[in-house]
Amino acid sequence: MKKLDFSWIQRPGFPGHFFAFALGALLPFSFAPYHYWPLQLLSVALFYFSIKSLSPKTALWRGWWFGFGTYAAGVSWVYISIHVYSNTPQIPAFLLTLVFVAGLAWFFAIMTYCYQKWFANKPWGFFSFAAVWVGFEWIRSWFLTGFPWLYLGDAHINTWLAGWAPVFGVYSIGFIVALSAAYVIDQWGNKQFKQHAAVLLSPWLVGFLLSFIPWTESIKTSEVVAIQANIAQERKWLSEEIYPTLEKYRSATEEHWQADIVLWPETAITVLHHQAKEYLKFLDESGKENNTAIITGIPYQQGPQEAYPGAYHNSILGLGLAEGIYHKQKLVPFGEYMPLPDSWRSLLGFFNIAMSQFRPGHADQVGLKYESDELSYGIAPFICYEVVYPDFAAKMAKDSGLLVTISNDAWFGHSIGPKQHLGIARMRALENGRYLLRATNTGITALIDHKGQVVEQLPQFEYGILRADAQIMQGNTPFMIWRSWPILLLVIMSLTSCVWLARKQSRSSPSSGKG
């Protein structure tokens, strides 16, 4: 039988690039809502195989096509926000989505170029491949405010690798995945491959054992409520909807005064903070009388005596037994700001809608506080997109008892975006060893435990009230203490060691020349 020839995958040209595009498009199926995580290993392994023989310049384009496939399949739901809810015509909205996806693909392009230029075909090349991959995941978390979406590690909330999350975070899981995939390719066909398999499986086994360590402990069981009002996005900001919306949340809350915490979604109150003073005063007093903490999303405008008079913030406010106000720091591209020059604004209807001109809050803010006669603890608040940042979440969560996140994923319709968002929130709960209560306007409202497992959730696009018991936790996971610094140090050490070994090998090899 004729042996199949797969060498075309490694050759320059469009067939190889298209194959990389297909591999990239396969990658999002390893994340929520699909959770086909073995596809991730296959995708990364074959992508590594496809670039091994390429020049750096060709590898750059191979990486771009892989990234384009990944983001086209994984985050093109931003089109819904741009077109449906931003009044941008179809063609401009499509082009903006294309620009967004194509721009993100350059992270993979530059990553692949760097690997092929300086680290490929060197000792322990598979190790440096994992280091470069995770290094660029980290860069994605902060470059141009960051877009930490579709990290390899987020796909492994239900695998043995999840045990690494409370120790070294999501980047460590991504490192192991990329390392495993590249190692299989490098050792494939080796007579000692079976012996090498034990080395390959060891970090997976260690992750399984780590999952049994109780990094944090419960100090109290609290009854929590999250309200999913299911208000249509196209009607939410209409003036005639203000009073019915406020009444809807008030009446739902009054039915659950027995709860310790009642959580409302992002911008549940659709008027500015100073315009709702009497309403907020009533809620605050009622919450105190009934020993209930009420936490709500609300837009906030700075007053004349504040740092930026007139500036708007997307905020979260504590009332009743909850105290404090927090202004969102991480804003959503195509949801709260447009990552394009200001000169484009006149061409698009996007900037004329609510929630598109918010200013980020200061980095030195603290979270909310729950204060009762029996107990006092911190509540780490995250507004929508903020929960996807691993190190930011760990910083906010430190010494808290509970994580809360509010969102309005109605911006992204019936796409997979809200489901991906919930999946990422699960990883944050696991990394920080805390229960996470999530309230959204149209879904997915849920309670997640300290192991990253969903305790309760409501169906999307239905009115509902989630009622469940959450454990208030104490203690810090290792990741909360040192965050991503150990894995970043590993990345740096891996790359420098690879270069050092290559130079040492080059010096020790007998020089060759023409005889």
Short mmCIF file of C-alpha atoms in Angstrom, two decimals:
data_model
loop_
_atom_site.label_atom_id
_atom_site.label_comp_id
_atom_site.label_asym_id
_atom_site.label_seq_id
_atom_site.Cartn_x
_atom_site.Cartn_y
_atom_site.Cartn_z
CA MET A 1 0.00 0.00 0.00
CA LYS A 2 1.29 3.43 -0.95
CA LYS A 3 2.25 5.52 2.04
CA LEU A 4 0.26 8.73 2.47
CA ASP A 5 2.28 11.87 1.81
CA PHE A 6 1.65 14.75 4.21
CA SER A 7 4.75 16.72 3.28
CA TRP A 8 2.60 19.32 1.49
CA ILE A 9 1.49 20.53 4.91
CA GLN A 10 5.04 21.68 5.61
CA ARG A 11 5.69 23.30 2.24
CA PRO A 12 5.17 26.99 1.44
CA GLY A 13 2.15 27.99 -0.58
CA PHE A 14 -1.59 28.35 -0.32
CA PRO A 15 -2.47 24.67 0.39
CA GLY A 16 -0.41 24.77 3.58
CA HIS A 17 -1.78 28.19 4.53
CA PHE A 18 -5.36 27.05 3.99
CA PHE A 19 -4.67 23.97 6.10
CA ALA A 20 -3.43 26.29 8.87
CA PHE A 21 -6.62 28.35 8.52
CA ALA A 22 -8.68 25.16 8.96
CA LEU A 23 -6.63 24.16 12.00
CA GLY A 24 -7.21 27.59 13.52
CA ALA A 25 -10.95 27.36 12.87
CA LEU A 26 -10.91 24.03 14.69
CA LEU A 27 -9.41 25.52 17.86
CA PRO A 28 -12.53 27.36 19.19
CA PHE A 29 -14.41 24.05 19.34
CA SER A 30 -12.25 23.09 22.32
CA PHE A 31 -13.80 25.92 24.37
CA ALA A 32 -17.30 26.52 25.71
CA PRO A 33 -19.95 25.67 24.69
CA TYR A 34 -18.45 22.66 22.86
CA HIS A 35 -15.63 21.53 25.19
CA TYR A 36 -14.04 19.21 22.59
CA TRP A 37 -10.64 19.74 24.17
CA PRO A 38 -8.81 16.93 22.28
CA LEU A 39 -9.35 19.01 19.12
CA GLN A 40 -7.11 21.63 20.71
CA LEU A 41 -4.23 19.19 21.03
CA LEU A 42 -4.74 18.09 17.44
CA SER A 43 -4.92 21.66 16.15
CA VAL A 44 -1.80 22.86 17.97
CA ALA A 45 0.19 19.71 17.16
CA LEU A 46 -0.53 19.83 13.43
CA PHE A 47 0.12 23.57 13.33
CA TYR A 48 3.52 22.96 14.93
CA PHE A 49 4.18 20.23 12.37
CA SER A 50 3.22 22.56 9.51
CA ILE A 51 5.76 25.26 10.41
CA LYS A 52 8.80 23.11 11.22
CA SER A 53 10.40 23.35 7.76
CA LEU A 54 9.36 26.88 6.83
CA SER A 55 11.47 30.01 6.58
CA PRO A 56 10.64 32.71 9.14
CA LYS A 57 8.92 34.85 6.50
CA THR A 58 6.73 31.99 5.28
CA ALA A 59 6.06 30.93 8.87
CA LEU A 60 4.79 34.44 9.58
CA TRP A 61 2.04 34.04 6.99
CA ARG A 62 1.34 30.47 8.08
CA GLY A 63 0.80 31.80 11.61
CA TRP A 64 -1.40 34.63 10.35
CA TRP A 65 -3.70 32.20 8.55
CA PHE A 66 -3.90 30.03 11.67
CA GLY A 67 -4.80 33.07 13.77
CA PHE A 68 -7.30 34.31 11.20
CA GLY A 69 -9.07 30.95 11.29
CA THR A 70 -9.05 30.93 15.10
CA TYR A 71 -10.61 34.35 15.52
CA ALA A 72 -12.94 34.13 12.52
CA ALA A 73 -14.50 31.02 14.05
CA GLY A 74 -14.10 32.11 17.67
CA VAL A 75 -14.86 35.84 18.05
CA SER A 76 -16.64 37.02 14.91
CA TRP A 77 -19.70 37.49 17.13
CA VAL A 78 -18.52 41.09 17.61
CA TYR A 79 -20.35 41.68 14.32
CA ILE A 80 -23.66 41.47 16.22
CA SER A 81 -22.65 44.31 18.53
CA ILE A 82 -21.42 46.46 15.64
CA HIS A 83 -24.31 45.88 13.24
CA VAL A 84 -27.44 44.88 15.16
CA TYR A 85 -27.10 47.14 18.21
CA SER A 86 -24.87 49.88 16.82
CA ASN A 87 -26.82 50.86 13.72
CA THR A 88 -23.80 50.28 11.50
CA PRO A 89 -24.78 49.06 7.99
CA GLN A 90 -23.99 45.46 7.10
CA ILE A 91 -21.02 46.06 4.81
CA PRO A 92 -19.14 48.49 7.13
CA ALA A 93 -19.95 46.22 10.09
CA PHE A 94 -18.59 43.21 8.20
CA LEU A 95 -15.45 45.13 7.24
CA LEU A 96 -14.89 46.27 10.83
CA THR A 97 -15.27 42.70 12.05
CA LEU A 98 -12.83 41.58 9.36
CA VAL A 99 -10.31 44.22 10.45
CA PHE A 100 -10.71 43.16 14.09
CA VAL A 101 -10.21 39.47 13.32
CA ALA A 102 -7.36 40.09 10.88
CA GLY A 103 -5.63 42.35 13.40
CA LEU A 104 -5.80 39.75 16.15
CA ALA A 105 -4.35 37.17 13.74
CA TRP A 106 -1.08 39.13 13.74
CA PHE A 107 -0.39 37.92 17.27
CA PHE A 108 -0.08 34.39 15.87
CA ALA A 109 1.84 35.66 12.84
CA ILE A 110 4.50 37.40 14.92
CA MET A 111 4.58 34.53 17.41
CA THR A 112 5.30 32.03 14.64
CA TYR A 113 7.89 34.28 13.03
CA CYS A 114 9.75 34.71 16.33
CA TYR A 115 9.74 30.99 17.00
CA GLN A 116 10.95 30.07 13.52
CA LYS A 117 13.55 32.85 13.44
CA TRP A 118 15.26 32.18 16.75
CA PHE A 119 14.15 28.90 18.30
CA ALA A 120 13.08 26.33 15.69
CA ASN A 121 15.30 23.34 14.94
CA LYS A 122 17.29 23.89 18.11
CA PRO A 123 17.70 21.66 21.18
CA TRP A 124 14.45 21.41 23.10
CA GLY A 125 12.61 23.22 20.32
CA PHE A 126 9.26 21.89 21.54
CA PHE A 127 9.90 23.54 24.90
CA SER A 128 10.62 26.91 23.32
CA PHE A 129 7.48 26.54 21.16
CA ALA A 130 5.37 26.30 24.32
CA ALA A 131 7.24 29.25 25.83
CA VAL A 132 6.72 31.47 22.79
CA TRP A 133 3.02 30.52 22.60
CA VAL A 134 2.36 31.41 26.24
CA GLY A 135 4.53 34.50 26.02
CA PHE A 136 2.29 35.84 23.28
CA GLU A 137 -0.84 34.89 25.23
CA TRP A 138 0.49 37.11 27.99
CA ILE A 139 1.22 39.95 25.53
CA ARG A 140 -2.38 39.67 24.31
CA SER A 141 -3.56 40.35 27.85
CA TRP A 142 -2.24 43.93 27.88
CA PHE A 143 -1.36 45.13 24.36
CA LEU A 144 -3.81 47.89 23.34
CA THR A 145 -5.77 47.24 26.57
CA GLY A 146 -5.72 43.50 25.86
CA PHE A 147 -7.95 40.79 24.46
CA PRO A 148 -7.37 37.70 26.64
CA TRP A 149 -9.85 35.47 24.83
CA LEU A 150 -9.41 31.86 23.64
CA TYR A 151 -6.44 31.07 25.87
CA LEU A 152 -5.48 27.41 25.53
CA GLY A 153 -5.87 26.81 29.26
CA ASP A 154 -9.50 27.94 29.37
CA ALA A 155 -10.50 24.80 27.48
CA HIS A 156 -9.33 22.57 30.34
CA ILE A 157 -11.68 23.50 33.16
CA ASN A 158 -12.92 19.89 33.16
CA THR A 159 -9.64 18.04 32.50
CA TRP A 160 -6.84 16.86 34.77
CA LEU A 161 -4.88 20.00 33.91
CA ALA A 162 -7.42 22.10 35.84
CA GLY A 163 -5.49 21.30 39.02
CA TRP A 164 -2.72 23.64 37.88
CA ALA A 165 -5.03 26.69 37.74
CA PRO A 166 -5.02 27.61 41.48
CA VAL A 167 -1.23 27.17 41.53
CA PHE A 168 0.15 28.85 38.41
CA GLY A 169 -2.96 30.01 36.56
CA VAL A 170 -4.36 29.57 33.08
CA TYR A 171 -1.03 30.30 31.37
CA SER A 172 0.55 27.25 33.00
CA ILE A 173 -2.15 25.04 31.51
CA GLY A 174 -1.58 26.57 28.09
CA PHE A 175 2.14 25.90 28.46
CA ILE A 176 1.53 22.23 29.19
CA VAL A 177 -0.89 21.90 26.25
CA ALA A 178 1.50 23.50 23.74
CA LEU A 179 4.41 21.51 25.17
CA SER A 180 2.49 18.23 24.94
CA ALA A 181 1.38 18.87 21.36
CA ALA A 182 4.85 19.83 20.13
CA TYR A 183 6.51 16.99 22.05
CA VAL A 184 4.30 14.40 20.35
CA ILE A 185 5.25 15.74 16.92
CA ASP A 186 8.98 15.79 17.70
CA GLN A 187 8.96 12.27 19.14
CA TRP A 188 6.56 10.69 16.64
CA GLY A 189 8.21 7.69 15.03
CA ASN A 190 10.92 7.52 17.68
CA LYS A 191 11.55 3.95 18.80
CA GLN A 192 11.40 5.12 22.41
CA PHE A 193 8.12 6.98 21.96
CA LYS A 194 6.30 4.76 24.46
CA GLN A 195 8.89 5.53 27.13
CA HIS A 196 8.61 9.22 26.31
CA ALA A 197 4.84 8.99 26.79
CA ALA A 198 5.39 8.71 30.54
CA VAL A 199 7.19 12.06 30.48
CA LEU A 200 4.39 13.52 28.39
CA LEU A 201 1.66 12.38 30.78
CA SER A 202 3.41 13.41 34.00
CA PRO A 203 2.16 17.05 34.11
CA TRP A 204 -1.37 15.80 33.44
CA LEU A 205 -1.10 13.36 36.34
CA VAL A 206 0.35 16.03 38.63
CA GLY A 207 -2.56 18.31 37.70
CA PHE A 208 -4.98 15.56 38.69
CA LEU A 209 -3.30 15.20 42.09
CA LEU A 210 -3.21 18.97 42.64
CA SER A 211 -6.98 19.13 42.20
CA PHE A 212 -7.42 17.39 45.57
CA ILE A 213 -5.63 20.11 47.55
CA PRO A 214 -8.06 22.44 49.41
CA TRP A 215 -6.35 25.78 48.85
CA THR A 216 -9.19 27.77 50.48
CA GLU A 217 -11.85 27.04 53.09
CA SER A 218 -15.44 28.06 53.72
CA ILE A 219 -16.29 30.34 56.64
CA LYS A 220 -20.02 30.77 56.01
CA THR A 221 -22.88 29.62 53.81
CA SER A 222 -24.81 32.52 52.32
CA GLU A 223 -28.05 32.52 50.38
CA VAL A 224 -27.51 34.47 47.18
CA VAL A 225 -29.92 35.69 44.52
CA ALA A 226 -29.16 36.89 40.99
CA ILE A 227 -31.84 38.57 38.87
CA GLN A 228 -31.97 38.02 35.12
CA ALA A 229 -34.48 40.62 33.91
CA ASN A 230 -34.28 39.67 30.21
CA ILE A 231 -34.90 43.19 28.93
CA ALA A 232 -34.52 43.45 25.15
CA GLN A 233 -31.34 45.31 24.27
CA GLU A 234 -33.08 47.49 21.69
CA ARG A 235 -35.53 48.74 24.38
CA LYS A 236 -33.30 48.83 27.43
CA TRP A 237 -32.18 52.46 27.10
CA LEU A 238 -35.51 53.95 25.97
CA SER A 239 -36.85 56.64 28.32
CA GLU A 240 -40.26 54.97 28.56
CA GLU A 241 -38.57 51.80 29.88
CA ILE A 242 -36.84 53.47 32.83
CA TYR A 243 -39.68 53.25 35.36
CA PRO A 244 -40.85 49.71 34.40
CA THR A 245 -37.24 48.52 34.64
CA LEU A 246 -36.70 50.02 38.09
CA GLU A 247 -39.98 48.53 39.32
CA LYS A 248 -39.09 45.14 37.89
CA TYR A 249 -35.85 44.95 39.85
CA ARG A 250 -37.35 46.45 43.01
CA SER A 251 -40.27 44.01 43.18
CA ALA A 252 -38.03 41.03 42.43
CA THR A 253 -35.69 42.07 45.22
CA GLU A 254 -38.48 42.60 47.76
CA GLU A 255 -39.58 39.00 47.18
CA HIS A 256 -36.15 37.81 48.36
CA TRP A 257 -35.33 39.81 51.47
CA GLN A 258 -34.38 36.55 53.15
CA ALA A 259 -31.29 36.34 50.93
CA ASP A 260 -27.92 37.58 52.15
CA ILE A 261 -26.98 39.02 48.76
CA VAL A 262 -29.11 40.10 45.80
CA LEU A 263 -27.17 40.80 42.60
CA TRP A 264 -28.48 42.83 39.66
CA PRO A 265 -26.87 42.84 36.19
CA GLU A 266 -24.60 45.37 34.50
CA THR A 267 -26.30 48.78 34.09
CA ALA A 268 -29.50 47.33 35.53
CA ILE A 269 -30.33 50.91 36.52
CA THR A 270 -30.46 52.81 33.24
CA VAL A 271 -30.17 56.33 34.62
CA LEU A 272 -27.09 58.01 36.02
CA HIS A 273 -26.18 57.53 39.66
CA HIS A 274 -27.03 61.11 40.67
CA GLN A 275 -30.39 60.90 38.85
CA ALA A 276 -31.53 57.95 40.97
CA LYS A 277 -30.64 59.23 44.45
CA GLU A 278 -34.08 58.71 46.00
CA TYR A 279 -34.45 55.25 44.49
CA LEU A 280 -30.98 54.24 45.68
CA LYS A 281 -31.66 55.66 49.15
CA PHE A 282 -34.82 53.56 49.40
CA LEU A 283 -32.95 50.41 48.36
CA ASP A 284 -30.11 51.13 50.78
CA GLU A 285 -32.44 51.63 53.74
CA SER A 286 -34.60 48.62 52.83
CA GLY A 287 -31.52 46.44 52.49
CA LYS A 288 -30.26 47.45 55.93
CA GLU A 289 -33.69 46.85 57.50
CA ASN A 290 -33.85 43.35 56.01
CA ASN A 291 -30.16 42.45 56.50
CA THR A 292 -29.63 42.08 52.77
CA ALA A 293 -26.84 43.31 50.54
CA ILE A 294 -27.94 44.66 47.16
CA ILE A 295 -25.33 44.99 44.42
CA THR A 296 -26.23 46.60 41.11
CA GLY A 297 -24.71 47.87 37.92
CA ILE A 298 -25.27 51.57 37.25
CA PRO A 299 -23.80 54.26 34.99
CA TYR A 300 -21.96 56.96 36.92
CA GLN A 301 -21.04 60.51 35.93
CA GLN A 302 -18.28 62.32 37.78
CA GLY A 303 -19.31 65.52 39.53
CA PRO A 304 -17.64 68.94 39.27
CA GLN A 305 -15.41 68.26 42.30
CA GLU A 306 -14.09 64.92 41.02
CA ALA A 307 -10.98 64.25 38.96
CA TYR A 308 -12.68 64.18 35.55
CA PRO A 309 -15.87 66.26 35.72
CA GLY A 310 -18.54 64.97 33.38
CA ALA A 311 -16.75 61.68 32.65
CA TYR A 312 -18.92 58.55 32.50
CA HIS A 313 -18.15 55.24 34.17
CA ASN A 314 -19.64 51.78 33.96
CA SER A 315 -19.98 51.08 37.67
CA ILE A 316 -21.12 48.63 40.32
CA LEU A 317 -22.68 49.89 43.56
CA GLY A 318 -23.19 48.28 46.95
CA LEU A 319 -26.35 49.04 48.94
CA GLY A 320 -27.84 47.72 52.18
CA LEU A 321 -25.22 45.49 53.81
CA ALA A 322 -22.91 45.99 50.83
CA GLU A 323 -20.74 49.10 50.76
CA GLY A 324 -18.68 50.85 48.12
CA ILE A 325 -18.70 51.78 44.46
CA TYR A 326 -16.35 50.47 41.79
CA HIS A 327 -15.74 51.88 38.29
CA LYS A 328 -14.91 49.43 35.53
CA GLN A 329 -11.26 49.48 34.45
CA LYS A 330 -11.21 47.13 31.44
CA LEU A 331 -13.49 48.27 28.63
CA VAL A 332 -14.88 46.04 25.87
CA PRO A 333 -13.71 46.67 22.30
CA PHE A 334 -16.76 47.18 20.05
CA GLY A 335 -18.93 47.18 23.20
CA GLU A 336 -17.77 50.22 25.20
CA TYR A 337 -15.13 51.73 22.97
CA MET A 338 -14.10 51.43 19.33
CA PRO A 339 -10.44 50.42 18.80
CA LEU A 340 -10.20 52.72 15.78
CA PRO A 341 -9.20 56.38 15.27
CA ASP A 342 -11.64 59.10 16.35
CA SER A 343 -11.89 60.28 12.73
CA TRP A 344 -13.97 57.16 11.97
CA ARG A 345 -16.69 58.12 14.43
CA SER A 346 -18.64 60.31 12.02
CA LEU A 347 -18.86 57.38 9.61
CA LEU A 348 -20.46 55.02 12.12
CA GLY A 349 -23.61 55.05 14.18
CA PHE A 350 -21.82 53.10 16.89
CA PHE A 351 -20.76 56.08 18.93
CA ASN A 352 -24.26 57.48 19.24
CA ILE A 353 -25.55 54.67 21.44
CA ALA A 354 -25.48 54.18 25.18
CA MET A 355 -22.41 52.60 26.77
CA SER A 356 -19.98 53.56 23.99
CA GLN A 357 -18.20 56.49 25.68
CA PHE A 358 -17.23 55.19 29.11
CA ARG A 359 -13.96 56.09 30.78
CA PRO A 360 -11.94 53.41 32.60
CA GLY A 361 -11.72 53.64 36.39
CA HIS A 362 -8.48 54.09 38.32
CA ALA A 363 -6.23 51.08 38.84
CA ASP A 364 -5.94 51.62 42.60
CA GLN A 365 -9.62 50.97 43.37
CA VAL A 366 -10.68 48.49 46.03
CA GLY A 367 -13.67 46.20 45.83
CA LEU A 368 -16.95 46.18 47.72
CA LYS A 369 -17.46 45.16 51.33
CA TYR A 370 -20.14 43.06 53.00
CA GLU A 371 -20.76 44.25 56.57
CA SER A 372 -23.19 42.65 59.00
CA ASP A 373 -23.31 42.15 62.76
CA GLU A 374 -22.05 38.59 62.32
CA LEU A 375 -19.51 38.84 59.53
CA SER A 376 -17.45 41.20 57.42
CA TYR A 377 -15.66 40.27 54.20
CA GLY A 378 -14.59 41.71 50.88
CA ILE A 379 -16.47 41.21 47.63
CA ALA A 380 -14.37 41.32 44.46
CA PRO A 381 -16.44 42.96 41.68
CA PHE A 382 -15.94 42.42 37.96
CA ILE A 383 -17.96 44.14 35.31
CA CYS A 384 -18.43 42.06 32.16
CA TYR A 385 -15.13 41.79 30.31
CA GLU A 386 -12.94 42.28 33.39
CA VAL A 387 -13.34 38.69 34.51
CA VAL A 388 -11.35 37.44 31.50
CA TYR A 389 -8.07 38.98 32.77
CA PRO A 390 -6.28 36.38 34.95
CA ASP A 391 -3.83 38.62 36.82
CA PHE A 392 -6.28 41.48 37.18
CA ALA A 393 -8.85 39.11 38.67
CA ALA A 394 -6.30 37.64 41.10
CA LYS A 395 -5.32 41.12 42.26
CA MET A 396 -8.94 42.11 42.90
CA ALA A 397 -9.85 38.76 44.47
CA LYS A 398 -7.06 38.65 47.03
CA ASP A 399 -8.44 38.53 50.59
CA SER A 400 -12.05 38.62 49.34
CA GLY A 401 -14.71 36.14 50.39
CA LEU A 402 -16.77 36.11 47.20
CA LEU A 403 -16.43 37.06 43.54
CA VAL A 404 -19.30 38.77 41.74
CA THR A 405 -19.48 39.60 38.07
CA ILE A 406 -22.23 41.50 36.30
CA SER A 407 -22.68 41.57 32.55
CA ASN A 408 -24.98 42.43 29.69
CA ASP A 409 -24.10 39.89 27.03
CA ALA A 410 -27.24 40.84 25.12
CA TRP A 411 -24.82 42.88 22.99
CA PHE A 412 -23.73 39.61 21.39
CA GLY A 413 -27.12 38.01 20.80
CA HIS A 414 -27.52 34.28 20.33
CA SER A 415 -23.85 33.77 19.46
CA ILE A 416 -21.34 31.59 21.32
CA GLY A 417 -19.82 34.73 22.90
CA PRO A 418 -21.86 34.63 26.15
CA LYS A 419 -21.13 30.91 26.56
CA GLN A 420 -17.41 31.50 26.08
CA HIS A 421 -17.67 34.30 28.64
CA LEU A 422 -19.20 31.96 31.22
CA GLY A 423 -16.48 29.39 30.51
CA ILE A 424 -13.75 31.94 31.20
CA ALA A 425 -15.48 33.02 34.43
CA ARG A 426 -15.32 29.41 35.58
CA MET A 427 -11.53 29.47 35.21
CA ARG A 428 -11.29 32.65 37.31
CA ALA A 429 -13.31 31.02 40.11
CA LEU A 430 -10.96 28.03 40.04
CA GLU A 431 -7.78 30.11 39.97
CA ASN A 432 -8.87 32.10 43.00
CA GLY A 433 -10.61 29.36 44.98
CA ARG A 434 -13.77 31.42 45.34
CA TYR A 435 -17.45 31.07 44.55
CA LEU A 436 -18.43 33.39 41.72
CA LEU A 437 -21.95 34.81 41.42
CA ARG A 438 -22.83 36.06 37.95
CA ALA A 439 -25.85 38.21 37.04
CA THR A 440 -26.60 39.11 33.43
CA ASN A 441 -29.49 40.82 31.67
CA THR A 442 -30.29 38.04 29.19
CA GLY A 443 -27.95 35.28 30.33
CA ILE A 444 -26.03 33.38 31.28
CA THR A 445 -26.75 34.04 34.97
CA ALA A 446 -25.01 31.45 37.14
CA LEU A 447 -23.35 30.50 40.41
CA ILE A 448 -19.93 28.87 40.05
CA ASP A 449 -18.17 27.11 42.91
CA HIS A 450 -14.53 27.39 44.00
CA LYS A 451 -13.61 24.45 41.76
CA GLY A 452 -14.94 26.17 38.66
CA GLN A 453 -18.05 24.02 38.40
CA VAL A 454 -21.47 25.52 37.70
CA VAL A 455 -23.75 25.06 40.73
CA GLU A 456 -26.85 26.69 39.24
CA GLN A 457 -27.59 28.57 36.04
CA LEU A 458 -30.58 30.11 34.30
CA PRO A 459 -31.52 29.55 30.65
CA GLN A 460 -30.69 32.38 28.29
CA PHE A 461 -33.26 34.90 27.03
CA GLU A 462 -35.79 34.16 29.76
CA TYR A 463 -36.77 36.13 32.85
CA GLY A 464 -35.57 34.31 35.92
CA ILE A 465 -34.25 34.54 39.46
CA LEU A 466 -31.37 32.35 40.52
CA ARG A 467 -31.45 31.25 44.17
CA ALA A 468 -28.63 29.18 45.61
CA ASP A 469 -26.25 28.75 48.53
CA ALA A 470 -22.74 30.12 48.09
CA GLN A 471 -19.80 29.42 50.36
CA ILE A 472 -17.91 32.48 51.58
CA MET A 473 -14.25 31.48 51.35
CA GLN A 474 -11.07 32.54 53.09
CA GLY A 475 -7.42 31.95 52.34
CA ASN A 476 -5.47 32.65 49.17
CA THR A 477 -4.53 30.22 46.43
CA PRO A 478 -0.86 30.25 45.35
CA PHE A 479 -1.90 31.97 42.12
CA MET A 480 -3.50 34.83 44.05
CA ILE A 481 -0.16 35.43 45.79
CA TRP A 482 2.33 35.25 42.93
CA ARG A 483 -0.04 35.50 39.94
CA SER A 484 1.56 34.78 36.55
CA TRP A 485 5.14 35.71 37.46
CA PRO A 486 6.41 32.11 37.91
CA ILE A 487 5.14 31.00 34.49
CA LEU A 488 6.50 34.17 32.86
CA LEU A 489 9.86 33.47 34.49
CA LEU A 490 9.65 29.93 33.11
CA VAL A 491 8.99 31.36 29.64
CA ILE A 492 12.05 33.62 29.84
CA MET A 493 14.26 30.85 31.21
CA SER A 494 13.07 28.40 28.56
CA LEU A 495 13.86 30.74 25.69
CA THR A 496 17.24 31.86 27.03
CA SER A 497 18.21 28.24 27.79
CA CYS A 498 17.26 27.20 24.28
CA VAL A 499 19.51 29.88 22.79
CA TRP A 500 22.35 29.02 25.19
CA LEU A 501 22.17 25.30 24.39
CA ALA A 502 22.16 26.02 20.67
CA ARG A 503 25.26 28.21 20.94
CA LYS A 504 27.01 25.70 23.16
CA GLN A 505 26.25 22.92 20.68
CA SER A 506 27.48 25.09 17.83
CA ARG A 507 30.79 25.81 19.59
CA SER A 508 31.36 22.17 20.51
CA SER A 509 30.66 20.87 16.99
CA PRO A 510 33.69 20.37 14.72
CA SER A 511 33.91 23.18 12.18
CA SER A 512 33.15 22.21 8.64
CA GLY A 513 34.24 23.73 5.41
CA LYS A 514 35.00 22.91 1.82
CA GLY A 515 37.93 20.53 1.47
#
